[in-house]
Short mmCIF file of C-alpha atoms (C1' of nucleotides) in Angstrom, two decimals:
data_model
loop_
_atom_site.label_atom_id
_atom_site.label_comp_id
_atom_site.label_asym_id
_atom_site.label_seq_id
_atom_site.Cartn_x
_atom_site.Cartn_y
_atom_site.Cartn_z
CA MET H 1068 -20.87 -8.51 -32.87
CA ALA H 1069 -23.20 -5.83 -33.34
CA SER H 1070 -22.27 -2.84 -31.23
CA LEU H 1071 -24.38 -2.31 -28.06
CA SER H 1072 -26.07 1.10 -27.18
CA ALA H 1073 -25.33 2.81 -23.72
CA ASN H 1074 -28.21 1.67 -22.59
CA ASP H 1075 -27.93 -2.11 -23.50
CA TYR H 1076 -24.65 -1.82 -21.41
CA LEU H 1077 -26.50 -0.33 -18.62
CA ASN H 1078 -28.85 -2.98 -18.28
CA LYS H 1079 -26.26 -5.71 -18.67
CA TYR H 1080 -23.65 -4.24 -16.13
CA PHE H 1081 -25.30 -2.11 -14.00
CA PRO H 1082 -28.74 -3.59 -13.39
CA GLN H 1083 -28.95 -2.32 -9.66
CA PHE H 1084 -29.26 1.40 -11.26
CA GLU H 1085 -32.92 2.56 -10.94
CA LEU H 1086 -34.60 3.08 -14.20
CA ALA H 1087 -34.71 6.89 -14.28
CA LEU H 1088 -30.88 7.00 -13.86
CA LYS H 1089 -30.31 4.63 -16.51
CA GLU H 1090 -32.30 6.80 -18.72
CA LYS H 1091 -30.36 9.76 -17.66
CA LEU H 1092 -27.11 8.16 -18.20
CA ALA H 1093 -28.08 6.85 -21.67
CA GLN H 1094 -28.96 10.51 -22.58
CA HIS H 1095 -25.39 12.10 -21.21
CA THR H 1096 -23.21 9.38 -21.85
CA SER H 1097 -20.85 9.00 -24.66
CA ILE H 1098 -19.38 5.22 -25.55
CA LYS H 1099 -15.61 5.31 -26.10
CA THR H 1100 -13.41 2.62 -26.80
CA PHE H 1101 -9.53 2.13 -26.09
CA GLU H 1102 -7.50 -0.49 -27.89
CA THR H 1103 -5.08 -3.30 -25.89
CA GLY H 1104 -2.19 -1.69 -24.56
CA GLU H 1105 -3.59 1.91 -24.47
CA LEU H 1106 -3.00 4.36 -21.66
CA MET H 1107 -6.04 5.41 -20.50
CA MET H 1108 -4.84 7.66 -17.41
CA GLN H 1109 -1.34 8.84 -16.39
CA PRO H 1110 -0.19 10.98 -13.42
CA GLY H 1111 -0.54 14.66 -13.79
CA GLN H 1112 -3.80 14.27 -16.42
CA TYR H 1113 -6.91 16.20 -15.56
CA PHE H 1114 -10.34 14.56 -15.87
CA ARG H 1115 -13.55 15.96 -17.93
CA SER H 1116 -15.29 12.99 -17.60
CA THR H 1117 -15.54 9.67 -14.95
CA MET H 1118 -15.76 6.11 -16.74
CA LEU H 1119 -17.79 3.23 -16.26
CA VAL H 1120 -16.20 0.12 -17.74
CA VAL H 1121 -18.46 -1.89 -19.82
CA ALA H 1122 -16.37 -4.21 -21.63
CA GLY H 1123 -12.74 -5.29 -21.47
CA LYS H 1124 -10.42 -4.86 -18.60
CA VAL H 1125 -8.38 -2.09 -17.08
CA LYS H 1126 -4.78 -2.24 -15.36
CA LEU H 1127 -4.49 0.26 -12.71
CA TYR H 1128 -1.06 0.69 -11.52
CA ARG H 1129 1.34 2.99 -9.93
CA GLN H 1130 4.45 4.56 -11.54
CA GLY H 1131 7.93 4.77 -9.56
CA GLU H 1132 9.99 7.64 -9.91
CA ASP H 1133 12.57 5.23 -11.24
CA GLY H 1134 10.22 4.03 -13.97
CA GLY H 1135 9.35 0.95 -11.90
CA GLU H 1136 5.85 -0.23 -12.20
CA PHE H 1137 3.58 -1.47 -9.39
CA PHE H 1138 0.33 -3.46 -10.11
CA MET H 1139 -2.85 -2.39 -7.78
CA TYR H 1140 -5.73 -3.89 -9.21
CA TYR H 1141 -8.09 -4.72 -12.46
CA LEU H 1142 -11.38 -2.70 -13.44
CA GLU H 1143 -13.81 -4.91 -15.16
CA PRO H 1144 -17.14 -4.52 -16.67
CA GLY H 1145 -19.37 -3.19 -13.95
CA ASN H 1146 -16.78 -1.27 -12.23
CA ALA H 1147 -15.93 2.61 -12.21
CA CYS H 1148 -12.89 3.81 -11.51
CA ALA H 1149 -12.67 5.51 -8.16
CA LEU H 1150 -9.94 8.07 -8.93
CA SER H 1151 -11.96 9.34 -11.75
CA LEU H 1152 -15.22 9.80 -9.34
CA ILE H 1153 -13.27 11.79 -7.15
CA CYS H 1154 -11.03 13.59 -9.44
CA ALA H 1155 -13.39 14.50 -12.09
CA THR H 1156 -15.66 15.95 -9.29
CA LYS H 1157 -12.89 18.17 -7.78
CA GLN H 1158 -10.79 18.69 -11.03
CA GLU H 1159 -7.54 17.44 -9.49
CA THR H 1160 -4.89 15.49 -11.25
CA SER H 1161 -4.70 11.73 -11.20
CA GLU H 1162 -1.75 9.71 -9.25
CA VAL H 1163 -1.94 6.31 -11.08
CA MET H 1164 -1.62 4.84 -14.35
CA ALA H 1165 -4.39 2.95 -16.23
CA LYS H 1166 -3.95 0.84 -19.17
CA ALA H 1167 -6.35 -1.02 -21.27
CA VAL H 1168 -5.16 -4.73 -21.10
CA GLU H 1169 -7.94 -5.88 -23.57
CA LYS H 1170 -10.01 -3.90 -26.11
CA THR H 1171 -12.02 -1.89 -23.40
CA THR H 1172 -15.19 0.17 -23.81
CA VAL H 1173 -16.25 2.61 -21.35
CA LEU H 1174 -19.19 4.82 -20.76
CA SER H 1175 -18.02 8.37 -20.13
CA ILE H 1176 -20.00 10.69 -18.09
CA PRO H 1177 -19.37 14.47 -18.19
CA ILE H 1178 -18.39 15.76 -14.94
CA GLU H 1179 -21.33 18.62 -15.43
CA ILE H 1180 -24.14 15.98 -14.54
CA MET H 1181 -22.28 14.20 -11.42
CA ASP H 1182 -23.74 16.66 -9.06
CA ASP H 1183 -27.16 15.93 -10.39
CA LEU H 1184 -26.37 12.13 -10.25
CA VAL H 1185 -25.42 11.92 -6.36
CA ARG H 1186 -27.97 14.10 -5.26
CA ASN H 1187 -30.94 12.85 -7.27
CA TYR H 1188 -30.42 9.00 -7.79
CA LYS H 1189 -29.82 7.15 -4.55
CA THR H 1190 -28.55 4.04 -6.74
CA TRP H 1191 -25.86 6.21 -7.83
CA TYR H 1192 -24.90 7.28 -4.42
CA TYR H 1193 -24.62 4.07 -3.11
CA PHE H 1194 -22.58 3.11 -6.43
CA THR H 1195 -20.08 5.37 -5.53
CA LEU H 1196 -19.80 4.48 -1.82
CA GLU H 1197 -19.34 0.88 -2.78
CA THR H 1198 -16.93 1.90 -5.67
CA TYR H 1199 -15.00 3.51 -2.99
CA ARG H 1200 -15.06 0.97 -0.45
CA ASN H 1201 -13.91 -1.93 -2.86
CA ARG H 1202 -11.13 0.07 -4.25
CA PHE H 1203 -9.92 1.16 -0.59
CA GLU H 1204 -10.13 -2.76 0.32
CA GLU H 1205 -8.08 -3.69 -2.70
CA LEU H 1206 -5.72 -1.19 -1.44
CA LEU H 1207 -5.23 -2.45 1.93
CA GLN H 1208 -5.04 -6.03 0.79
CA VAL H 1209 -2.10 -4.81 -1.45
CA ILE H 1210 -0.24 -3.09 1.46
CA ASP H 1211 -0.95 -6.05 3.51
CA SER H 1212 1.10 -8.11 1.13
CA VAL H 1213 4.00 -5.60 0.50
CA ALA H 1214 4.05 -5.00 4.16
CA PHE H 1215 4.07 -8.43 6.19
CA LYS H 1216 5.14 -10.93 3.36
CA GLY H 1217 7.96 -12.12 1.80
CA LEU H 1218 8.02 -11.94 -2.13
CA ASP H 1219 7.24 -15.72 -2.32
CA GLU H 1220 3.75 -15.25 -0.57
CA ARG H 1221 3.25 -12.01 -2.60
CA LEU H 1222 3.51 -14.01 -5.69
CA MET H 1223 1.26 -16.79 -4.55
CA PHE H 1224 -1.39 -13.89 -3.80
CA TYR H 1225 -0.68 -12.17 -7.23
CA LEU H 1226 -1.26 -15.52 -9.00
CA LYS H 1227 -4.41 -16.14 -7.06
CA LYS H 1228 -6.01 -12.85 -7.93
CA GLN H 1229 -4.98 -13.42 -11.72
CA ALA H 1230 -6.82 -16.47 -11.92
CA GLU H 1231 -9.62 -14.88 -10.36
CA LYS H 1232 -9.48 -12.08 -12.62
CA LEU H 1233 -8.85 -13.43 -15.58
CA ASN H 1234 -11.23 -16.29 -14.78
CA THR H 1235 -8.87 -19.11 -15.97
CA LYS H 1236 -6.09 -21.60 -14.95
CA GLN H 1237 -3.85 -20.73 -17.71
CA LEU H 1238 -2.45 -17.65 -16.96
CA PRO H 1239 -0.86 -15.61 -19.93
CA LEU H 1240 2.13 -14.08 -18.12
CA THR H 1241 5.54 -14.22 -18.82
CA HIS H 1242 8.11 -14.22 -15.73
CA GLN H 1243 9.25 -10.96 -17.02
CA GLU H 1244 5.66 -9.36 -16.83
CA ILE H 1245 5.04 -10.80 -13.42
CA ALA H 1246 8.53 -9.43 -12.14
CA ALA H 1247 7.29 -5.85 -13.54
CA ASP H 1248 4.08 -6.14 -11.68
CA LEU H 1249 5.77 -6.87 -8.62
CA ASN H 1250 8.48 -4.28 -8.93
CA SER H 1251 10.80 -7.35 -8.51
CA SER H 1252 13.25 -9.20 -11.16
CA ARG H 1253 12.92 -11.64 -13.69
CA GLU H 1254 15.36 -14.32 -12.23
CA VAL H 1255 14.05 -13.92 -8.76
CA ILE H 1256 10.49 -14.47 -9.97
CA SER H 1257 11.89 -17.77 -12.11
CA ARG H 1258 13.58 -19.02 -9.16
CA LEU H 1259 10.39 -18.50 -6.87
CA LEU H 1260 8.10 -19.98 -9.54
CA LYS H 1261 10.20 -23.12 -9.82
CA LYS H 1262 9.85 -23.59 -6.10
CA ILE H 1263 6.18 -23.00 -6.39
CA GLU H 1264 6.12 -25.71 -8.98
CA GLN H 1265 8.12 -28.31 -7.11
CA ARG H 1266 5.51 -27.72 -4.39
CA GLY H 1267 2.73 -28.58 -6.61
CA ASP H 1268 1.02 -25.19 -6.71
CA VAL H 1269 1.73 -24.51 -10.66
CA ILE H 1270 3.12 -25.72 -13.50
CA LEU H 1271 5.08 -23.93 -15.54
CA HIS H 1272 4.82 -23.26 -19.67
CA ARG H 1273 6.44 -21.20 -21.80
CA ASN H 1274 4.39 -17.80 -21.92
CA TYR H 1275 2.05 -18.95 -19.49
CA VAL H 1276 1.77 -20.07 -15.85
CA GLU H 1277 -0.86 -22.98 -15.01
CA TRP H 1278 -2.34 -22.36 -11.79
CA LEU H 1279 -3.40 -25.60 -9.81
CA LYS H 1280 -5.56 -24.46 -7.09
CA MET D 1109 -9.96 24.12 30.02
CA ALA D 1110 -13.91 24.63 29.87
CA SER D 1111 -15.36 21.90 27.51
CA LEU D 1112 -16.56 23.12 24.16
CA SER D 1113 -20.05 22.35 22.85
CA ALA D 1114 -20.34 20.43 19.53
CA ASN D 1115 -21.30 23.65 18.03
CA ASP D 1116 -18.03 25.44 18.99
CA TYR D 1117 -16.08 22.53 17.70
CA LEU D 1118 -17.75 22.53 14.37
CA ASN D 1119 -17.43 26.29 13.95
CA LYS D 1120 -13.44 25.63 14.72
CA TYR D 1121 -12.65 22.81 12.88
CA PHE D 1122 -15.45 22.36 9.98
CA PRO D 1123 -15.64 26.19 9.30
CA GLN D 1124 -16.59 25.07 5.35
CA PHE D 1125 -20.18 23.36 6.80
CA GLU D 1126 -22.84 25.50 5.72
CA LEU D 1127 -24.92 27.22 8.59
CA ALA D 1128 -27.82 24.59 8.32
CA LEU D 1129 -25.48 21.53 8.32
CA LYS D 1130 -23.51 22.73 11.41
CA GLU D 1131 -27.19 23.39 12.87
CA LYS D 1132 -28.28 19.64 12.08
CA LEU D 1133 -25.02 18.38 13.63
CA ALA D 1134 -25.12 19.85 16.71
CA GLN D 1135 -28.60 18.63 17.28
CA HIS D 1136 -28.06 15.01 16.54
CA THR D 1137 -24.05 14.20 17.46
CA SER D 1138 -22.60 13.13 20.63
CA ILE D 1139 -19.36 14.10 22.15
CA LYS D 1140 -17.52 11.01 22.77
CA THR D 1141 -13.71 11.01 24.29
CA PHE D 1142 -10.89 8.52 24.09
CA GLU D 1143 -7.88 8.21 26.44
CA THR D 1144 -4.31 8.14 25.23
CA GLY D 1145 -3.64 4.59 24.17
CA GLU D 1146 -7.49 3.55 23.70
CA LEU D 1147 -8.61 1.52 20.95
CA MET D 1148 -11.12 3.21 18.95
CA MET D 1149 -11.56 0.75 15.82
CA GLN D 1150 -10.64 -2.86 15.09
CA PRO D 1151 -10.91 -5.05 12.67
CA GLY D 1152 -14.28 -7.01 12.68
CA GLN D 1153 -16.20 -4.16 14.45
CA TYR D 1154 -19.61 -2.57 13.22
CA PHE D 1155 -19.93 1.25 13.17
CA ARG D 1156 -23.06 2.53 14.25
CA SER D 1157 -22.00 5.99 13.71
CA THR D 1158 -19.26 7.68 12.03
CA MET D 1159 -16.52 10.31 13.65
CA LEU D 1160 -15.33 13.66 13.34
CA VAL D 1161 -12.23 14.47 14.85
CA VAL D 1162 -12.21 17.51 16.93
CA ALA D 1163 -9.37 17.22 19.27
CA GLY D 1164 -6.28 15.14 19.72
CA LYS D 1165 -4.83 12.59 17.36
CA VAL D 1166 -5.58 9.29 15.77
CA LYS D 1167 -3.31 6.69 14.49
CA LEU D 1168 -4.51 4.50 11.93
CA TYR D 1169 -2.58 1.42 11.32
CA ARG D 1170 -3.03 -2.12 9.65
CA GLN D 1171 -2.70 -5.31 11.70
CA GLY D 1172 -0.65 -8.36 10.06
CA GLU D 1173 -1.91 -11.73 10.75
CA ASP D 1174 1.74 -12.50 12.93
CA GLY D 1175 0.48 -9.46 14.91
CA GLY D 1176 2.91 -6.94 13.38
CA GLU D 1177 1.69 -3.32 12.80
CA PHE D 1178 2.19 -1.05 9.98
CA PHE D 1179 1.35 2.67 10.19
CA MET D 1180 -0.95 4.30 7.59
CA TYR D 1181 -1.75 7.82 8.95
CA TYR D 1182 -2.96 9.98 11.19
CA LEU D 1183 -5.97 11.78 11.68
CA GLU D 1184 -6.36 15.25 13.30
CA PRO D 1185 -8.81 17.77 14.26
CA GLY D 1186 -10.91 18.47 11.25
CA ASN D 1187 -10.74 14.98 9.47
CA ALA D 1188 -13.08 12.34 9.25
CA CYS D 1189 -12.55 8.40 9.16
CA ALA D 1190 -12.74 7.52 5.52
CA LEU D 1191 -13.71 3.90 6.59
CA SER D 1192 -16.41 5.12 9.20
CA LEU D 1193 -18.08 6.95 6.33
CA ILE D 1194 -18.11 4.22 4.30
CA CYS D 1195 -18.63 1.27 6.47
CA ALA D 1196 -21.24 3.13 8.75
CA THR D 1197 -23.33 3.67 5.54
CA LYS D 1198 -22.82 0.10 4.45
CA GLN D 1199 -22.85 -1.55 8.12
CA GLU D 1200 -19.82 -3.55 7.06
CA THR D 1201 -16.98 -4.50 9.28
CA SER D 1202 -13.66 -2.29 9.69
CA GLU D 1203 -10.44 -3.34 8.33
CA VAL D 1204 -7.73 -1.42 10.31
CA MET D 1205 -6.84 -0.47 13.76
CA ALA D 1206 -7.31 3.14 15.06
CA LYS D 1207 -5.73 3.94 18.10
CA ALA D 1208 -5.85 7.51 20.09
CA VAL D 1209 -2.40 8.60 20.53
CA GLU D 1210 -3.43 11.52 22.67
CA LYS D 1211 -6.69 12.25 24.60
CA THR D 1212 -8.84 12.28 21.80
CA THR D 1213 -12.46 14.06 21.34
CA VAL D 1214 -14.75 13.20 18.47
CA LEU D 1215 -18.35 14.21 17.21
CA SER D 1216 -20.18 10.97 16.75
CA ILE D 1217 -22.98 11.10 14.04
CA PRO D 1218 -25.21 8.25 14.10
CA ILE D 1219 -25.77 6.46 10.89
CA GLU D 1220 -29.33 7.64 10.79
CA ILE D 1221 -29.12 10.84 9.63
CA MET D 1222 -26.15 10.13 7.19
CA ASP D 1223 -28.73 9.82 4.14
CA ASP D 1224 -29.91 12.85 4.78
CA LEU D 1225 -26.70 14.52 5.15
CA VAL D 1226 -25.25 13.72 1.80
CA ARG D 1227 -28.48 14.46 0.14
CA ASN D 1228 -29.25 17.66 1.41
CA TYR D 1229 -26.07 19.29 2.44
CA LYS D 1230 -23.56 19.88 -0.46
CA THR D 1231 -20.92 20.92 1.75
CA TRP D 1232 -21.22 17.79 3.45
CA TYR D 1233 -21.14 15.79 -0.02
CA TYR D 1234 -17.76 17.89 -0.90
CA PHE D 1235 -16.45 16.98 2.67
CA THR D 1236 -16.85 13.31 2.35
CA LEU D 1237 -15.47 13.58 -1.20
CA GLU D 1238 -12.46 15.36 0.05
CA THR D 1239 -12.10 12.98 2.80
CA TYR D 1240 -12.27 10.08 0.42
CA ARG D 1241 -9.41 11.38 -1.49
CA ASN D 1242 -7.04 12.41 0.74
CA ARG D 1243 -7.26 9.15 2.41
CA PHE D 1244 -7.06 7.39 -0.64
CA GLU D 1245 -3.76 9.51 -1.65
CA GLU D 1246 -2.33 9.08 1.74
CA LEU D 1247 -2.46 4.99 0.78
CA LEU D 1248 -0.94 5.55 -2.55
CA GLN D 1249 1.86 7.36 -0.95
CA VAL D 1250 2.14 4.55 1.70
CA ILE D 1251 2.32 1.87 -1.26
CA ASP D 1252 4.92 4.01 -2.90
CA SER D 1253 7.44 3.91 -0.25
CA VAL D 1254 7.00 0.34 0.59
CA ALA D 1255 6.80 -0.47 -3.21
CA PHE D 1256 9.55 1.48 -4.61
CA LYS D 1257 11.72 2.61 -1.94
CA GLY D 1258 14.59 1.13 0.51
CA LEU D 1259 13.91 0.84 4.20
CA ASP D 1260 16.33 3.98 4.33
CA GLU D 1261 14.09 6.28 2.35
CA ARG D 1262 10.94 4.97 3.92
CA LEU D 1263 12.49 5.73 7.38
CA MET D 1264 13.21 9.45 6.30
CA PHE D 1265 9.29 9.46 4.89
CA TYR D 1266 8.08 8.35 8.00
CA LEU D 1267 10.37 10.76 10.23
CA LYS D 1268 9.34 13.78 7.46
CA LYS D 1269 5.68 12.81 7.97
CA GLN D 1270 5.71 12.93 11.91
CA ALA D 1271 7.61 16.22 12.00
CA GLU D 1272 4.96 17.63 9.92
CA LYS D 1273 2.11 15.99 11.86
CA LEU D 1274 3.38 16.60 15.11
CA ASN D 1275 4.39 19.76 14.22
CA THR D 1276 7.67 19.64 16.31
CA LYS D 1277 11.09 18.75 15.31
CA GLN D 1278 11.62 16.79 18.49
CA LEU D 1279 10.00 13.41 17.49
CA PRO D 1280 9.13 11.62 20.69
CA LEU D 1281 9.66 8.36 19.31
CA THR D 1282 12.08 5.41 20.61
CA HIS D 1283 13.80 3.11 17.98
CA GLN D 1284 11.26 0.31 19.14
CA GLU D 1285 8.37 2.47 18.26
CA ILE D 1286 9.66 3.36 14.82
CA ALA D 1287 10.62 -0.10 14.03
CA ALA D 1288 6.86 -1.49 14.99
CA ASP D 1289 5.23 1.31 12.67
CA LEU D 1290 7.59 0.30 9.53
CA ASN D 1291 7.27 -3.19 10.82
CA SER D 1292 10.86 -3.64 10.90
CA SER D 1293 13.39 -4.53 13.76
CA ARG D 1294 15.00 -2.17 16.38
CA GLU D 1295 18.40 -3.27 15.18
CA VAL D 1296 18.10 -2.15 11.95
CA ILE D 1297 16.34 1.22 12.71
CA SER D 1298 18.82 2.07 15.13
CA ARG D 1299 21.83 1.67 12.56
CA LEU D 1300 19.92 3.45 9.73
CA LEU D 1301 19.43 6.09 11.98
CA LYS D 1302 22.90 6.21 12.92
CA LYS D 1303 23.62 6.54 9.27
CA ILE D 1304 21.17 9.49 8.92
CA GLU D 1305 22.74 11.15 11.76
CA GLN D 1306 26.11 10.99 10.32
CA ARG D 1307 24.72 12.52 7.17
CA GLY D 1308 23.56 15.25 9.46
CA ASP D 1309 19.79 15.05 9.02
CA VAL D 1310 18.99 14.05 12.36
CA ILE D 1311 20.19 14.39 15.95
CA LEU D 1312 19.57 11.20 18.12
CA HIS D 1313 18.70 11.59 21.71
CA ARG D 1314 17.17 9.20 24.49
CA ASN D 1315 13.39 9.06 23.81
CA TYR D 1316 13.35 11.44 20.82
CA VAL D 1317 14.90 12.24 17.73
CA GLU D 1318 15.50 15.36 16.43
CA TRP D 1319 14.55 16.53 12.89
CA LEU D 1320 16.80 18.76 11.40
CA LYS D 1321 15.29 19.49 8.10
"C1'" DG L 1324 21.65 4.15 47.74
"C1'" DC L 1325 20.72 -0.39 45.14
"C1'" DT L 1326 18.28 -2.88 41.87
"C1'" DT L 1327 15.45 -3.35 37.84
"C1'" DA L 1328 13.59 -2.00 33.39
"C1'" DT L 1329 13.93 0.53 29.29
"C1'" DT L 1330 16.60 2.10 25.85
"C1'" DG L 1331 20.06 2.58 22.67
"C1'" DG L 1332 24.81 0.35 20.22
"C1'" DT L 1333 27.43 -3.09 18.21
"C1'" DG L 1334 29.65 -7.28 15.98
"C1'" DA L 1335 28.80 -11.68 13.62
"C1'" DC L 1336 25.58 -14.11 11.00
"C1'" DT L 1337 21.56 -15.86 8.10
"C1'" DT L 1338 17.97 -15.13 4.88
"C1'" DT L 1339 16.13 -12.69 0.92
"C1'" DT L 1340 16.42 -10.11 -2.73
"C1'" DG L 1341 18.67 -8.12 -6.63
"C1'" DT L 1342 22.32 -8.13 -10.31
"C1'" DC L 1343 25.42 -9.96 -13.62
"C1'" DA L 1344 26.95 -13.47 -17.10
"C1'" DC L 1345 25.85 -16.92 -20.07
"C1'" DA L 1346 23.54 -20.97 -21.70
"C1'" DT L 1347 19.31 -23.28 -23.54
"C1'" DC L 1348 15.15 -23.69 -26.04
"C1'" DG L 1349 11.54 -22.16 -28.98
"C1'" DT L 1350 9.53 -19.27 -32.42
"C1'" DT L 1351 9.68 -16.44 -35.98
"C1'" DA L 1352 11.35 -13.99 -40.23
"C1'" DA L 1353 14.42 -13.82 -43.95
"C1'" DT T 523 17.56 -23.43 -43.35
"C1'" DT T 524 19.29 -20.27 -40.33
"C1'" DA T 525 19.79 -16.04 -37.98
"C1'" DA T 526 17.65 -13.53 -34.65
"C1'" DC T 527 15.02 -13.12 -30.98
"C1'" DG T 528 12.50 -13.73 -26.87
"C1'" DA T 529 11.67 -16.60 -22.71
"C1'" DT T 530 13.39 -19.43 -19.38
"C1'" DG T 531 17.48 -21.72 -16.46
"C1'" DT T 532 21.17 -21.33 -13.48
"C1'" DG T 533 25.49 -20.36 -10.97
"C1'" DA T 534 27.89 -16.83 -8.56
"C1'" DC T 535 28.10 -12.92 -6.14
"C1'" DA T 536 26.53 -8.84 -3.82
"C1'" DA T 537 23.61 -5.79 -0.99
"C1'" DA T 538 19.72 -5.25 2.07
"C1'" DA T 539 17.17 -6.72 5.82
"C1'" DG T 540 16.30 -9.74 9.61
"C1'" DT T 541 18.51 -12.20 14.13
"C1'" DC T 542 21.04 -13.47 17.99
"C1'" DA T 543 23.81 -12.33 21.82
"C1'" DC T 544 25.66 -9.18 24.13
"C1'" DC T 545 27.04 -4.52 26.19
"C1'" DA T 546 26.30 0.31 28.19
"C1'" DA T 547 23.71 4.03 29.69
"C1'" DT T 548 20.00 6.22 31.71
"C1'" DA T 549 15.84 6.25 34.22
"C1'" DA T 550 12.57 4.43 37.76
"C1'" DG T 551 10.87 2.21 41.62
"C1'" DC T 552 11.98 0.59 46.41
#
DNA sequence: GCTTATTGGTGACTTTTGTCACATCGTTAA
DNA sequence: TTAACGATGTGACAAAAGTCACCAATAAGC
């Protein structure tokens, strides 16, 4: 695949941006890529730029003091990292981990032009609001599932979200990985998956789970 | 107490706003009050204005399908509701409950002038960013405590936050109320509080808990 | 005063979740 | 081919949290 220019990416994944904004961004952004598994962001790190995802997939998760993980949500092409929008502007540090789960490409926007963008490009301003709102709501959903539901329901919620985001019924997840994302243990997840399989909502295979709904 | 004008409130609780912004707001906002216990916002409701809290205290919490509650955070004078900033702009509905826990006064800003504010008043723009960031971080802390900690630690975290926000060591909370906020049950909370008392971190009284740290 | 409602305490039990120990089955690399 | 490793299954047990039943102390109303 021939590599695309910033302008190509903007046209494809950010069509709602006004023309002048796309031109401005094309002039000032640089394209960065991350390999599968590469850490893009970690607690305590400062931002010097904000990032628009244009290829791949980024996993955002919280890290517990004991080293445990807790999955929050994915970012896909067309998304921006809400935290980098905030932190870049205010020069504060991040509180979450971001990891590329596929080879990922981002447009890197230097913080110097953020002020200009928000002030002079209406579609940028709406985009940032939209971004905040979407991430906020995803966090609220995560809170819901942890606060009000048992592990079995959380697991269903998790699998459903994976099927939607990965856009396939064959979820390439081991029980161990699922357990890590839900901050639980492998055995418990295995048992719950069995129960869900007996109910007919999934079929279990080696190295993947088939989602039937 | 003689009632204050919008301008008085702005000078007192939003001193960082530039002069022109304060004048603008004073012209266009109305003052609203809510009685203790009054519901200010509930899921499914549309916003026609955004609110700046200038007196009292507002409790934000999530409501589960089963009717359970789950405390998120308080808003105090000087705070704005992040959700109302977003929702008002986008004319979408709220996902959380907000309740006045004291007699509360807010400045109500009509959505019509929001665009103008963000575009023409730098201090407003920074204020909204700050608001988003703070609420986001509070949510992350809540997620941390639910995802990684047992109920005993969550209880400590909760009491600590109450002591800070209510600015007193005598926390006016019954065990039943605490249980509701943490979406647990009264007996469990009673037992954990006893344990914490034996450790010397609190003293239990009727209708209040004395925080010793 | 007396009655009643609210608040808090406690034991016994169940359910959910986590942990440990091991077994099994595929896959992969030497 | 065989040893090693990773993924999964499973039983036994422990710990955490929720539930039920009931009691005692305090406060509020009549």
